[in-house]
Amino acid sequence: MLHCQNPECLKSSCTQCGLADHIPLRCDEVEKDDQVALRTRVEQEMTAALLRACWRCRKSFYKTEGCNHMTCSCGGEMCYLCGKKLQKNEWRQHFSNPPPSEGGRGAGGDWTKTNDGRCRLYVNSDKLNSSRVTDAGQRAYREGVAETGVELHELHGVHGLAGAGKGKAKGKGKGKGKGEGRAGKVRGTGGRPP
């Protein structure tokens, strides 16, 4: 480590890489500005993939359990899966809730849809959120690398983005069919604010 003795500077720099003091990290462990920018981009995309916004009031929320028919405190209703705006009392036509024997993949191999192409009323929220977050993180990382040529050695908690979104959202919704989020009440058992 090199310590500048100039009273107006007094900065410490690494003699091997020339960067500011980074002890206890090795030179190859220090993130450069372009790596920080890529990491931030990936993390923002992963967060955006988890959050939904009410079409009427734009409040953000996410669901940890329950059905996919969301009703915001402002009265806006929407499908958690596809984001479609739902009209009062018409939501039942949008969803299908097949018996467990009809589980698996529906139209086009999509496990969130039924064979008739309608959104499932219930899906595993952890699996859904994890899948969306992982896909968004991997897509943002690939795009970032293609645009900048910068790569990350590791993304904490993501391990090369292969396991992005493995963490579970904490907390549970309240009641049977009606949940409440702190940023705004959201029905659908488990609407959660960010």
C-alpha positions as YAML, in Angstrom:
chain: A
units: angstrom
residues:
- id: 1
  name: MET
  ca: [0.00, 0.00, 0.00]
- id: 2
  name: LEU
  ca: [1.29, 3.45, -0.92]
- id: 3
  name: HIS
  ca: [0.35, 6.33, 1.41]
- id: 4
  name: CYS
  ca: [0.65, 9.81, -0.13]
- id: 5
  name: GLN
  ca: [2.39, 12.18, 2.28]
- id: 6
  name: ASN
  ca: [1.08, 15.35, 0.60]
- id: 7
  name: PRO
  ca: [-1.05, 17.08, 3.30]
- id: 8
  name: GLU
  ca: [-3.66, 17.99, 0.65]
- id: 9
  name: CYS
  ca: [-3.98, 14.37, -0.53]
- id: 10
  name: LEU
  ca: [-3.17, 11.75, 2.15]
- id: 11
  name: LYS
  ca: [-4.75, 9.02, 0.00]
- id: 12
  name: SER
  ca: [-3.75, 5.36, 0.19]
- id: 13
  name: SER
  ca: [-3.37, 3.39, -3.03]
- id: 14
  name: CYS
  ca: [-2.58, -0.20, -3.87]
- id: 15
  name: THR
  ca: [0.90, -0.58, -5.36]
- id: 16
  name: GLN
  ca: [-0.19, -3.54, -7.49]
- id: 17
  name: CYS
  ca: [-3.33, -2.22, -9.20]
- id: 18
  name: GLY
  ca: [-3.22, 1.52, -8.46]
- id: 19
  name: LEU
  ca: [-6.76, 1.61, -7.05]
- id: 20
  name: ALA
  ca: [-7.70, 3.18, -3.74]
- id: 21
  name: ASP
  ca: [-7.02, 1.11, -0.61]
- id: 22
  name: HIS
  ca: [-9.06, -2.08, -0.88]
- id: 23
  name: ILE
  ca: [-7.73, -4.12, 2.03]
- id: 24
  name: PRO
  ca: [-8.82, -6.86, 2.89]
- id: 25
  name: LEU
  ca: [-9.86, -7.60, -0.74]
- id: 26
  name: ARG
  ca: [-7.36, -8.87, -3.30]
- id: 27
  name: CYS
  ca: [-6.93, -6.76, -6.45]
- id: 28
  name: ASP
  ca: [-8.98, -9.22, -8.54]
- id: 29
  name: GLU
  ca: [-11.85, -9.04, -6.01]
- id: 30
  name: VAL
  ca: [-12.36, -5.28, -6.31]
- id: 31
  name: GLU
  ca: [-15.28, -4.33, -8.55]
- id: 32
  name: LYS
  ca: [-14.59, -1.71, -11.18]
- id: 33
  name: ASP
  ca: [-17.14, 1.02, -11.99]
- id: 34
  name: ASP
  ca: [-18.41, -0.82, -15.07]
- id: 35
  name: GLN
  ca: [-18.88, -3.99, -13.00]
- id: 36
  name: VAL
  ca: [-20.83, -2.05, -10.38]
- id: 37
  name: ALA
  ca: [-23.01, -0.61, -13.15]
- id: 38
  name: LEU
  ca: [-23.71, -4.09, -14.53]
- id: 39
  name: ARG
  ca: [-24.47, -5.50, -11.07]
- id: 40
  name: THR
  ca: [-26.84, -2.59, -10.39]
- id: 41
  name: ARG
  ca: [-28.58, -3.12, -13.73]
- id: 42
  name: VAL
  ca: [-29.08, -6.83, -13.06]
- id: 43
  name: GLU
  ca: [-30.38, -6.20, -9.53]
- id: 44
  name: GLN
  ca: [-32.82, -3.53, -10.75]
- id: 45
  name: GLU
  ca: [-34.18, -5.84, -13.45]
- id: 46
  name: MET
  ca: [-34.59, -8.65, -10.94]
- id: 47
  name: THR
  ca: [-36.52, -6.35, -8.58]
- id: 48
  name: ALA
  ca: [-38.71, -5.07, -11.40]
- id: 49
  name: ALA
  ca: [-39.56, -8.67, -12.37]
- id: 50
  name: LEU
  ca: [-40.81, -9.37, -8.84]
- id: 51
  name: LEU
  ca: [-42.94, -6.26, -8.44]
- id: 52
  name: ARG
  ca: [-46.32, -5.62, -9.99]
- id: 53
  name: ALA
  ca: [-48.06, -2.25, -10.15]
- id: 54
  name: CYS
  ca: [-51.75, -1.54, -9.92]
- id: 55
  name: TRP
  ca: [-53.00, -0.34, -13.31]
- id: 56
  name: ARG
  ca: [-55.14, 2.32, -11.63]
- id: 57
  name: CYS
  ca: [-53.00, 3.89, -8.86]
- id: 58
  name: ARG
  ca: [-49.52, 2.46, -9.74]
- id: 59
  name: LYS
  ca: [-48.87, 1.15, -6.19]
- id: 60
  name: SER
  ca: [-46.22, -1.58, -6.26]
- id: 61
  name: PHE
  ca: [-46.74, -4.96, -4.63]
- id: 62
  name: TYR
  ca: [-45.83, -8.62, -4.85]
- id: 63
  name: LYS
  ca: [-47.66, -11.78, -3.84]
- id: 64
  name: THR
  ca: [-46.31, -14.52, -1.59]
- id: 65
  name: GLU
  ca: [-49.35, -16.81, -1.54]
- id: 66
  name: GLY
  ca: [-53.00, -17.09, -2.46]
- id: 67
  name: CYS
  ca: [-54.97, -16.60, -5.63]
- id: 68
  name: ASN
  ca: [-53.91, -14.55, -8.65]
- id: 69
  name: HIS
  ca: [-56.94, -12.25, -8.64]
- id: 70
  name: MET
  ca: [-55.56, -9.02, -7.15]
- id: 71
  name: THR
  ca: [-57.77, -6.22, -5.83]
- id: 72
  name: CYS
  ca: [-55.93, -3.04, -4.83]
- id: 73
  name: SER
  ca: [-57.12, -0.70, -2.08]
- id: 74
  name: CYS
  ca: [-58.06, 1.78, -4.85]
- id: 75
  name: GLY
  ca: [-60.47, -0.81, -6.29]
- id: 76
  name: GLY
  ca: [-58.40, -1.77, -9.33]
- id: 77
  name: GLU
  ca: [-58.52, -5.48, -10.15]
- id: 78
  name: MET
  ca: [-55.89, -7.34, -12.15]
- id: 79
  name: CYS
  ca: [-54.40, -10.74, -12.89]
- id: 80
  name: TYR
  ca: [-51.12, -11.27, -11.04]
- id: 81
  name: LEU
  ca: [-49.86, -13.61, -13.77]
- id: 82
  name: CYS
  ca: [-50.41, -11.64, -16.97]
- id: 83
  name: GLY
  ca: [-51.15, -8.17, -15.56]
- id: 84
  name: LYS
  ca: [-54.44, -7.87, -17.41]
- id: 85
  name: LYS
  ca: [-56.88, -5.28, -16.07]
- id: 86
  name: LEU
  ca: [-59.98, -7.13, -14.86]
- id: 87
  name: GLN
  ca: [-63.50, -5.72, -14.74]
- id: 88
  name: LYS
  ca: [-65.62, -6.11, -11.60]
- id: 89
  name: ASN
  ca: [-67.27, -9.52, -11.35]
- id: 90
  name: GLU
  ca: [-65.82, -10.66, -14.70]
- id: 91
  name: TRP
  ca: [-62.61, -12.10, -13.25]
- id: 92
  name: ARG
  ca: [-64.00, -15.62, -13.03]
- id: 93
  name: GLN
  ca: [-63.99, -15.86, -16.85]
- id: 94
  name: HIS
  ca: [-60.30, -14.87, -16.92]
- id: 95
  name: PHE
  ca: [-59.17, -17.65, -14.56]
- id: 96
  name: SER
  ca: [-59.42, -21.39, -14.58]
- id: 97
  name: ASN
  ca: [-58.81, -23.55, -11.55]
- id: 98
  name: PRO
  ca: [-58.38, -27.11, -12.79]
- id: 99
  name: PRO
  ca: [-58.26, -29.97, -10.31]
- id: 100
  name: PRO
  ca: [-54.77, -31.15, -9.26]
- id: 101
  name: SER
  ca: [-55.00, -34.10, -11.67]
- id: 102
  name: GLU
  ca: [-54.85, -31.58, -14.52]
- id: 103
  name: GLY
  ca: [-51.69, -29.97, -13.16]
- id: 104
  name: GLY
  ca: [-48.53, -29.54, -15.18]
- id: 105
  name: ARG
  ca: [-48.13, -27.39, -18.24]
- id: 106
  name: GLY
  ca: [-51.04, -25.88, -20.09]
- id: 107
  name: ALA
  ca: [-51.34, -24.00, -23.37]
- id: 108
  name: GLY
  ca: [-48.01, -23.63, -25.12]
- id: 109
  name: GLY
  ca: [-46.13, -25.43, -22.31]
- id: 110
  name: ASP
  ca: [-46.79, -22.56, -19.88]
- id: 111
  name: TRP
  ca: [-47.40, -23.84, -16.34]
- id: 112
  name: THR
  ca: [-49.24, -20.61, -15.43]
- id: 113
  name: LYS
  ca: [-51.91, -21.31, -18.10]
- id: 114
  name: THR
  ca: [-54.48, -24.07, -18.40]
- id: 115
  name: ASN
  ca: [-55.09, -26.10, -21.55]
- id: 116
  name: ASP
  ca: [-57.82, -23.65, -22.57]
- id: 117
  name: GLY
  ca: [-55.30, -20.78, -22.42]
- id: 118
  name: ARG
  ca: [-56.72, -19.11, -19.32]
- id: 119
  name: CYS
  ca: [-54.55, -18.06, -16.38]
- id: 120
  name: ARG
  ca: [-54.57, -20.38, -13.40]
- id: 121
  name: LEU
  ca: [-56.32, -18.98, -10.35]
- id: 122
  name: TYR
  ca: [-53.71, -20.59, -8.10]
- id: 123
  name: VAL
  ca: [-50.02, -21.28, -8.76]
- id: 124
  name: ASN
  ca: [-47.01, -21.80, -6.51]
- id: 125
  name: SER
  ca: [-46.03, -18.17, -5.77]
- id: 126
  name: ASP
  ca: [-42.47, -19.04, -4.74]
- id: 127
  name: LYS
  ca: [-41.92, -20.93, -8.01]
- id: 128
  name: LEU
  ca: [-43.51, -18.11, -10.05]
- id: 129
  name: ASN
  ca: [-41.53, -15.32, -8.37]
- id: 130
  name: SER
  ca: [-38.28, -17.28, -8.49]
- id: 131
  name: SER
  ca: [-38.75, -18.06, -12.17]
- id: 132
  name: ARG
  ca: [-39.50, -14.45, -13.12]
- id: 133
  name: VAL
  ca: [-36.61, -13.05, -11.07]
- id: 134
  name: THR
  ca: [-34.15, -15.62, -12.43]
- id: 135
  name: ASP
  ca: [-35.19, -15.04, -16.04]
- id: 136
  name: ALA
  ca: [-34.96, -11.25, -15.67]
- id: 137
  name: GLY
  ca: [-31.54, -11.42, -14.00]
- id: 138
  name: GLN
  ca: [-30.10, -13.74, -16.60]
- id: 139
  name: ARG
  ca: [-31.53, -11.68, -19.47]
- id: 140
  name: ALA
  ca: [-30.16, -8.40, -18.01]
- id: 141
  name: TYR
  ca: [-26.77, -9.99, -17.41]
- id: 142
  name: ARG
  ca: [-26.53, -11.40, -20.95]
- id: 143
  name: GLU
  ca: [-27.60, -8.06, -22.46]
- id: 144
  name: GLY
  ca: [-25.17, -6.13, -20.25]
- id: 145
  name: VAL
  ca: [-22.26, -8.41, -21.16]
- id: 146
  name: ALA
  ca: [-23.15, -8.17, -24.86]
- id: 147
  name: GLU
  ca: [-23.29, -4.36, -24.73]
- id: 148
  name: THR
  ca: [-20.24, -3.69, -22.55]
- id: 149
  name: GLY
  ca: [-18.07, -6.82, -22.63]
- id: 150
  name: VAL
  ca: [-17.89, -6.61, -18.83]
- id: 151
  name: GLU
  ca: [-18.44, -9.77, -16.82]
- id: 152
  name: LEU
  ca: [-18.96, -10.38, -13.11]
- id: 153
  name: HIS
  ca: [-17.14, -13.12, -11.26]
- id: 154
  name: GLU
  ca: [-20.05, -13.55, -8.90]
- id: 155
  name: LEU
  ca: [-23.35, -11.94, -8.06]
- id: 156
  name: HIS
  ca: [-23.91, -12.44, -4.34]
- id: 157
  name: GLY
  ca: [-26.74, -14.85, -3.66]
- id: 158
  name: VAL
  ca: [-27.07, -15.60, -7.37]
- id: 159
  name: HIS
  ca: [-23.94, -17.65, -8.16]
- id: 160
  name: GLY
  ca: [-23.39, -16.85, -11.82]
- id: 161
  name: LEU
  ca: [-27.08, -16.07, -12.16]
- id: 162
  name: ALA
  ca: [-27.89, -19.77, -12.43]
- id: 163
  name: GLY
  ca: [-29.83, -19.61, -9.17]
- id: 164
  name: ALA
  ca: [-31.17, -16.06, -9.27]
- id: 165
  name: GLY
  ca: [-34.22, -15.49, -7.15]
- id: 166
  name: LYS
  ca: [-33.84, -18.58, -4.97]
- id: 167
  name: GLY
  ca: [-34.54, -16.56, -1.83]
- id: 168
  name: LYS
  ca: [-38.10, -16.61, -0.62]
- id: 169
  name: ALA
  ca: [-40.09, -13.51, 0.11]
- id: 170
  name: LYS
  ca: [-40.64, -13.20, 3.83]
- id: 171
  name: GLY
  ca: [-44.04, -12.97, 5.39]
- id: 172
  name: LYS
  ca: [-47.42, -14.31, 4.50]
- id: 173
  name: GLY
  ca: [-50.70, -12.79, 3.46]
- id: 174
  name: LYS
  ca: [-53.58, -12.62, 5.89]
- id: 175
  name: GLY
  ca: [-56.85, -14.46, 5.79]
- id: 176
  name: LYS
  ca: [-58.35, -16.59, 3.08]
- id: 177
  name: GLY
  ca: [-58.52, -14.67, -0.15]
- id: 178
  name: LYS
  ca: [-57.78, -11.19, 1.14]
- id: 179
  name: GLY
  ca: [-54.29, -9.96, 1.98]
- id: 180
  name: GLU
  ca: [-53.05, -6.55, 3.01]
- id: 181
  name: GLY
  ca: [-49.82, -4.93, 1.97]
- id: 182
  name: ARG
  ca: [-48.12, -2.07, 3.77]
- id: 183
  name: ALA
  ca: [-47.82, 0.15, 0.70]
- id: 184
  name: GLY
  ca: [-51.47, -0.37, -0.04]
- id: 185
  name: LYS
  ca: [-54.11, -2.97, 0.64]
- id: 186
  name: VAL
  ca: [-54.08, -5.68, -1.97]
- id: 187
  name: ARG
  ca: [-56.53, -8.54, -2.00]
- id: 188
  name: GLY
  ca: [-55.57, -11.94, -3.26]
- id: 189
  name: THR
  ca: [-54.02, -13.36, -0.12]
- id: 190
  name: GLY
  ca: [-50.57, -12.02, 0.09]
- id: 191
  name: GLY
  ca: [-50.28, -8.84, -1.93]
- id: 192
  name: ARG
  ca: [-47.08, -7.44, -0.48]
- id: 193
  name: PRO
  ca: [-45.50, -4.04, -0.86]
- id: 194
  name: PRO
  ca: [-41.83, -3.89, -1.80]
...
